[in-house]
Coordinates of C-alpha atoms and ligand atoms in Angstrom, one line a residue:
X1 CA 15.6 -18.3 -1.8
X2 CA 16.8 -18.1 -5.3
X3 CA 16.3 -15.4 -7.8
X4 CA 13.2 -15.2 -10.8
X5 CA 14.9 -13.9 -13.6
X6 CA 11.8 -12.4 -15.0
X7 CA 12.6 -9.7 -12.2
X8 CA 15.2 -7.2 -12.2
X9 CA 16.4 -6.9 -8.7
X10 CA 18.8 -4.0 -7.3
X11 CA 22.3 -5.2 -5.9
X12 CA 21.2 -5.2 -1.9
X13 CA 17.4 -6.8 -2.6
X14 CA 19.4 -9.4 -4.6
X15 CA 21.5 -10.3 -1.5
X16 CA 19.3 -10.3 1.0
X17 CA 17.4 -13.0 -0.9
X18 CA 19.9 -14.9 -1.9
X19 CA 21.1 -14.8 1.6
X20 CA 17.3 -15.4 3.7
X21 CA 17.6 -11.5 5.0
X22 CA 14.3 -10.0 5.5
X23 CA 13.1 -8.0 3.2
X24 CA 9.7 -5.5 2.9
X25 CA 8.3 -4.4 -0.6
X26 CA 7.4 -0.9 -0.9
X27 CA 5.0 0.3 -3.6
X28 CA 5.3 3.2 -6.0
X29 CA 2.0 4.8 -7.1
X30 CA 2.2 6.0 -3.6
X31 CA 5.2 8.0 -4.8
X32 CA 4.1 9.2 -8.5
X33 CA 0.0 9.5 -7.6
X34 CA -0.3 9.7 -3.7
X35 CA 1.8 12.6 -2.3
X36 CA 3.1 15.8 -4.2
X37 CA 6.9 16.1 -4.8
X38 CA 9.1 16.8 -3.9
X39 CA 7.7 15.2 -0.3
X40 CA 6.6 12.0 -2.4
X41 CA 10.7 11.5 -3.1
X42 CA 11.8 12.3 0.6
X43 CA 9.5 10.3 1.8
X44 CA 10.3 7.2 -0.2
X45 CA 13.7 7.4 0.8
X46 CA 13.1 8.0 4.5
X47 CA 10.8 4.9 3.9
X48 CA 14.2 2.7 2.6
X49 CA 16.1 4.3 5.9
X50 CA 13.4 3.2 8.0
X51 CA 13.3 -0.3 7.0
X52 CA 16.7 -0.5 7.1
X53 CA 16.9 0.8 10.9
X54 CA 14.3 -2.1 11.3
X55 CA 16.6 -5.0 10.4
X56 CA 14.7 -5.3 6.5
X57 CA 15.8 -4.6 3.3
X58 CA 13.5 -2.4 1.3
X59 CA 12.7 -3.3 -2.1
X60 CA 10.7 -0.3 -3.7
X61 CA 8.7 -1.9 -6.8
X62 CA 8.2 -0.1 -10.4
X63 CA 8.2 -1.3 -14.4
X64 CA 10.6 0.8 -15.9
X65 CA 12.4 0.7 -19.3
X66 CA 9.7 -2.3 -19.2
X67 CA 12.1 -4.3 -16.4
X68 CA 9.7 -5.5 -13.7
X69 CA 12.4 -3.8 -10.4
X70 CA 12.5 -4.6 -7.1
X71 CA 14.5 -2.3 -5.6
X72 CA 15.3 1.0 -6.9
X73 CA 18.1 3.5 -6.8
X74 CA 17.8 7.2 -5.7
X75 CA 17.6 8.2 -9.1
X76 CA 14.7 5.8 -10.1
X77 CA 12.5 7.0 -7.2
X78 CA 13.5 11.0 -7.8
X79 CA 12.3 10.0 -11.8
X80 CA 8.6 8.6 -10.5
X81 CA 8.3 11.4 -7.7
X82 CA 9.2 14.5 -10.4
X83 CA 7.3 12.6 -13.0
X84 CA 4.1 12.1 -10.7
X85 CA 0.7 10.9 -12.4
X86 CA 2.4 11.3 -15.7
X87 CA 3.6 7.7 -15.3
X88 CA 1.4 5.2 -15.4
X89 CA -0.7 3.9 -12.6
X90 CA 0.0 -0.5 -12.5
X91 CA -2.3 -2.5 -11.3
X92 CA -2.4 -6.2 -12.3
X93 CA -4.2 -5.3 -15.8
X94 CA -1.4 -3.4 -16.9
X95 CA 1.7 -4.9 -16.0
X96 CA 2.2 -7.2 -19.3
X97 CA 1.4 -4.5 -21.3
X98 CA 3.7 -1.9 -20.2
X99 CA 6.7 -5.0 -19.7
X100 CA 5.8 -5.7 -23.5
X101 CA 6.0 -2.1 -24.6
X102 CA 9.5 -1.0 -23.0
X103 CA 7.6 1.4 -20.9
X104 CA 7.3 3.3 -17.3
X105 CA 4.8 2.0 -14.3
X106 CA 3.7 3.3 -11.0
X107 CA 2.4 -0.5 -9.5
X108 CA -0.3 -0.2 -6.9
X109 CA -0.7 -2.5 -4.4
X110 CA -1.8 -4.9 -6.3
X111 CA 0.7 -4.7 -8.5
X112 CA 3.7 -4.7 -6.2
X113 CA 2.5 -7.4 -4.4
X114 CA 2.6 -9.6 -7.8
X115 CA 6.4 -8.3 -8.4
X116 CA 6.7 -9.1 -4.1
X117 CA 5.5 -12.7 -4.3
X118 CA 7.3 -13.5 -7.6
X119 CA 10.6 -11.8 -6.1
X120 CA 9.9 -14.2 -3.2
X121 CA 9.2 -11.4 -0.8
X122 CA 6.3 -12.3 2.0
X123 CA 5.5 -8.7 3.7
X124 CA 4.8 -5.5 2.0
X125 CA 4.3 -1.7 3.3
X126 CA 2.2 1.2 2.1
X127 CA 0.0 3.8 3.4
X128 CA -3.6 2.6 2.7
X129 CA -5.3 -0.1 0.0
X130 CA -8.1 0.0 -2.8
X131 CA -11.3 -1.3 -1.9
X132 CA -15.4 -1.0 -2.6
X133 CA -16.3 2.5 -3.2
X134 CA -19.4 4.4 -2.2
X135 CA -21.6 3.5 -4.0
X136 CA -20.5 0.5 -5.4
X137 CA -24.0 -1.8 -5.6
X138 CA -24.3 0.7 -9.1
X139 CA -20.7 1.4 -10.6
X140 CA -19.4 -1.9 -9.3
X141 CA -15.9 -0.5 -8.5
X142 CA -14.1 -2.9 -6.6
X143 CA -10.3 -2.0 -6.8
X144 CA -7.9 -4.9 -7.8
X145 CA -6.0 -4.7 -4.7
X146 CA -8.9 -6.5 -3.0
X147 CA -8.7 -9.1 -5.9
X148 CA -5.0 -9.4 -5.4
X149 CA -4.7 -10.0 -1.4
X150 CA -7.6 -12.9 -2.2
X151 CA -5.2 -14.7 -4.6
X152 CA -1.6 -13.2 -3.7
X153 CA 0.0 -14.8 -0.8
X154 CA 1.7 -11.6 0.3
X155 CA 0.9 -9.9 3.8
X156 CA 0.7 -6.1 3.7
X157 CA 1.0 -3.4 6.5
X158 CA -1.3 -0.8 6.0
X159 CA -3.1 2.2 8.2
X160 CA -6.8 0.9 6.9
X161 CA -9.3 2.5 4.4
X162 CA -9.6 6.3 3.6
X163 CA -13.3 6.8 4.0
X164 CA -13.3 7.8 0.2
X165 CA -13.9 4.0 0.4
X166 CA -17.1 2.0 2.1
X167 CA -15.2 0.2 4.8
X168 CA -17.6 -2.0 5.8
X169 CA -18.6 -3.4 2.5
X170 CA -14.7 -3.1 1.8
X171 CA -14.3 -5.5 5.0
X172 CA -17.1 -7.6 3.9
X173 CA -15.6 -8.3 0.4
X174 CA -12.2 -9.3 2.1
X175 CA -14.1 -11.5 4.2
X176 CA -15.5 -12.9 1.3
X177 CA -12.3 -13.3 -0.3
X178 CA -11.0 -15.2 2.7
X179 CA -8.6 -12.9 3.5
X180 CA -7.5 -12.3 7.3
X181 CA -7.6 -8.6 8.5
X182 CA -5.4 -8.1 11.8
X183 CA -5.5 -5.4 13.6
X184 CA -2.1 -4.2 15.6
X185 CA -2.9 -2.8 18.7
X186 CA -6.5 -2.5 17.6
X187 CA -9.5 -4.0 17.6
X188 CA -10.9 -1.7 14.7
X189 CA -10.6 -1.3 11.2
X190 CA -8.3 2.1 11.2
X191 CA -9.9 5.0 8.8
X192 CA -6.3 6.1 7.6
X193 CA -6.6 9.8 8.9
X194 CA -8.4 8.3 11.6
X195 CA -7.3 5.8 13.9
X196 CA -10.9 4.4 14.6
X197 CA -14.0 3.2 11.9
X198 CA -16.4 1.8 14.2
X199 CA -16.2 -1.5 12.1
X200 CA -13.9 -4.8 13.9
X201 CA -11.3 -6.3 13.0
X202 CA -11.0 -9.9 12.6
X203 CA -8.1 -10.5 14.9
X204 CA -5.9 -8.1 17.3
X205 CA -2.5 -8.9 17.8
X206 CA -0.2 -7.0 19.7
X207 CA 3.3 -8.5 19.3
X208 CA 5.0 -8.3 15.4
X209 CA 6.3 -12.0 16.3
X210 CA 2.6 -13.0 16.8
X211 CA 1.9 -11.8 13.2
X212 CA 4.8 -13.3 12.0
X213 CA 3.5 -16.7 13.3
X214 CA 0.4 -16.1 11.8
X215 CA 1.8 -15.6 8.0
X216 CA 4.7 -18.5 8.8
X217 CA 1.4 -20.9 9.4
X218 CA -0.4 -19.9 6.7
X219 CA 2.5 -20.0 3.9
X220 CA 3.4 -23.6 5.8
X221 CA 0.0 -25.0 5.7
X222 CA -0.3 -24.0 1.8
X223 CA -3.5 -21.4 1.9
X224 CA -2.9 -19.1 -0.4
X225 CA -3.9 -15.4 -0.4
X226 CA -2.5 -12.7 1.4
X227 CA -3.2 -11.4 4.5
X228 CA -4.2 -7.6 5.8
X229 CA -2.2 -5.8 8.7
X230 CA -4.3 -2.5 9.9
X231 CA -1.9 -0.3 11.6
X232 CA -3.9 3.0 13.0
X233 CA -1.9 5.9 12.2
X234 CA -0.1 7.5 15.3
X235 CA -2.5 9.2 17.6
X236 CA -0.3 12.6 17.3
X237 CA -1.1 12.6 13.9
X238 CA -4.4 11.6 13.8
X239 CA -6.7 14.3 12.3
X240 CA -10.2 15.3 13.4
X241 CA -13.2 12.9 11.7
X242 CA -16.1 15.3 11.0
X243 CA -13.3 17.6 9.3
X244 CA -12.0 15.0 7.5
X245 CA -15.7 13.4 6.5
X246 CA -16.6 16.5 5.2
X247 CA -13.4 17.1 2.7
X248 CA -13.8 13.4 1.5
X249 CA -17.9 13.9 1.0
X250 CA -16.9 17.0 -1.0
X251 CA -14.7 15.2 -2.6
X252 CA -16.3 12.4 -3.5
X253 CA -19.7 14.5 -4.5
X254 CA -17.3 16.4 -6.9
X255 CA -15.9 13.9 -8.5
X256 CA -19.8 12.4 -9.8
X257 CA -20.3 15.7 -10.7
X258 CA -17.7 15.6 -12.8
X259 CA -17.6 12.1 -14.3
X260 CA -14.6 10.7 -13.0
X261 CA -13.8 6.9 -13.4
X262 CA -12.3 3.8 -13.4
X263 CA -8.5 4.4 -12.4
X264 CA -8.8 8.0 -12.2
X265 CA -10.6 8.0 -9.4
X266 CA -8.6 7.4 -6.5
X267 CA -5.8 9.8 -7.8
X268 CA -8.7 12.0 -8.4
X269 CA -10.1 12.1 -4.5
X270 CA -6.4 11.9 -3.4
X271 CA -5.1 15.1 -4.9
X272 CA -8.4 17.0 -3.8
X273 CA -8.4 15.7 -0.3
X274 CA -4.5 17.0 -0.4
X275 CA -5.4 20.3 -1.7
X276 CA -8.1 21.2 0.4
X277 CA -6.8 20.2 3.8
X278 CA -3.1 20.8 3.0
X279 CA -0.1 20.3 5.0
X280 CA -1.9 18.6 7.7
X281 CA -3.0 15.2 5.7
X282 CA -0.1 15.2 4.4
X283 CA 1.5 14.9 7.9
X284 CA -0.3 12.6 8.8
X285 CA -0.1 10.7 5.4
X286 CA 3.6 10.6 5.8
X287 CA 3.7 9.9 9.5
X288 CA 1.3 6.8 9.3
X289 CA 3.5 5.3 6.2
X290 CA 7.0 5.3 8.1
X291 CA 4.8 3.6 10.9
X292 CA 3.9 0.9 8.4
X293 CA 7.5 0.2 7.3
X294 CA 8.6 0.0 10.8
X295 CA 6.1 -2.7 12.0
X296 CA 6.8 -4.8 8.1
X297 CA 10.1 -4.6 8.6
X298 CA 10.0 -6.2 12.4
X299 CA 7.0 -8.7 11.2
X300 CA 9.8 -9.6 8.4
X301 CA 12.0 -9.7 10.8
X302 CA 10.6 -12.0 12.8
X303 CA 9.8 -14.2 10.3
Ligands
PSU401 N1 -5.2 4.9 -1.2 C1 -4.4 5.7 -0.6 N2 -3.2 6.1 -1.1 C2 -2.8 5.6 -2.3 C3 -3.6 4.6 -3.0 C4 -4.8 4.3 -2.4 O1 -4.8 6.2 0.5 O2 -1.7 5.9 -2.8 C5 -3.2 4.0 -4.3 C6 -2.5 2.7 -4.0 O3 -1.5 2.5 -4.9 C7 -3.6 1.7 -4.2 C8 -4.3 2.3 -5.4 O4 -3.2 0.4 -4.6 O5 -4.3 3.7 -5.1 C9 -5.7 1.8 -5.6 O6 -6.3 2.3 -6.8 P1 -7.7 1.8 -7.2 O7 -8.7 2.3 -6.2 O8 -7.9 2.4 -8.6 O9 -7.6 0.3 -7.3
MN402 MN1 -11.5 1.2 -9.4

């Protein structure tokens, strides 16, 4: 594969492309909006460590300085953790914008997987995706990572769908959008705290090679769009539903109470369900991510 030179890769991302190696994107809101630091740094750079252990090169996506990077130093991902929501959240919208500024950018998943399929990469790891929210037949929010994996022909790991979402409609609109959910190990859509939904996947697959197949047929036969890996989090770390439910219902009731929108709203629910329940989602939070990068980096590997 050769190098875009719209991108600004880091010395080992460059490499491994030049060379074939595998290599996993890793997103960065994750990092700035999803986890408080100094955990949100630690646990991006366990996250490289991980992939690395996996036979896959990690390439952690953010606009900085207005350079669209894949792959970021230690310093660059210590700058997003300590800066946190201060830096702007990147979804598809925003990346021209912040590129033609000079500025700073957090990409979500939709995001990093535009920098992933322009840097050539095929699988990409995070914790969990956008999707329909509650609620959505009246406020229409749809998040642009649903948008993205219908157009994007990038496959990304993740452990399912807070509940802060609507799962089912949130399955329905991928479904819609053509876009293959596979369940590892599963035959349900995982609730990211929770390992279960009580909504089906579209396929279970046991064996990373079998995935790998899947996303090798699908790039060769030219359908574009990516393609969604559910990977329940690990059963130690799984957390207690009705507990759960009941922060994310609070959550969720407080946030129409107070008004919050558009972007602001996943970041919103995020940092409440972290503050209420503490130390235990975060666990959990952390735990299911580095079992995401383990399972990209052996689907990468494999492919
Ligand atoms: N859900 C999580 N953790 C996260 C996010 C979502 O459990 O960190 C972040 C991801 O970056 C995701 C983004 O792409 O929020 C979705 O935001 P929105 O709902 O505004 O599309
Ligand atoms: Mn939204």
């Amino acid at each position: 594969m050769k190098l875009n030179e719209k991108i600004l890769y880091s010395p080992e991302v460059a490499e491994a492309i030049l060379n074939d190696r595998p290599v996993i994107a890793l997103e960065s809101t994750i990092i700035s909006h999803g986890m408080p630091y100094p955990q949100n740094v630690e646990t991006a750079k366990n996250c490289e460590r991980i992939a690395r252990e996996n036979g896959a090169v990690p390439a952690t996506c953010a606009i900085l300085g207005g350079s669209l990077c894949v792959g970021l130093t230690p310093d660059q991902l210590e700058y997003l953790g300590k800066t946190g929501p201060a830096v702007l959240k990147a979804s598809r919208r925003d990346i021209a914008v912040i590129a033609s500024r000079g500025g700073d950018g957090a990409l979500t998943v939709a995001g990093t997987m535009i920098l992933a399929h322009m840097a050539g990469i095929r699988v990409f790891a995070t914790g969990g995706i956008g999707g329909v929210h509650r609620g959505a037949t009246e406020t229409m929010d749809i998040s642009a990572d649903l948008e993205e994996l219908g157009r994007t022909s990038v496959a990304v790991v993740c452990a399912g769908a807070k509940s802060i979402l609507d799962i089912g409609l949130t399955l329905e609109y991928l479904e819609t959008k053509g876009v293959p959910v596979i369940g590892f190990g599963t035959n349900e859509m995982p609730a990211f705290y929770t390992r279960t939904s009580g909504f089906g996947v579209d396929y279970r697959m046991d064996d990373p090679a079998e995935i790998a197949a899947a996303l090798k047929a699908k790039l060769e036969l030219g359908i574009a769009g990516g393609t969604l890996i559910v990977n329940p989090v690990p059963e130690k770390y799984s957390m207690d539903k009705a507990k759960i439910d009941a922060v994310i219902e609070a959550a969720v009731e407080k946030a129409k109470t107070l008004g919050v929108k558009g972007k602001n709203i996943t970041p919103f629910l995020l940092a409440e369900i972290k503050d209420v329940t503490g130390g235990e989602s975060l666990d959990a939070n952390i735990a299911l991510v580095y079992n995401n990068v383990r399972l990209a980096a052996k689907i990468a590997s494999a492919m």
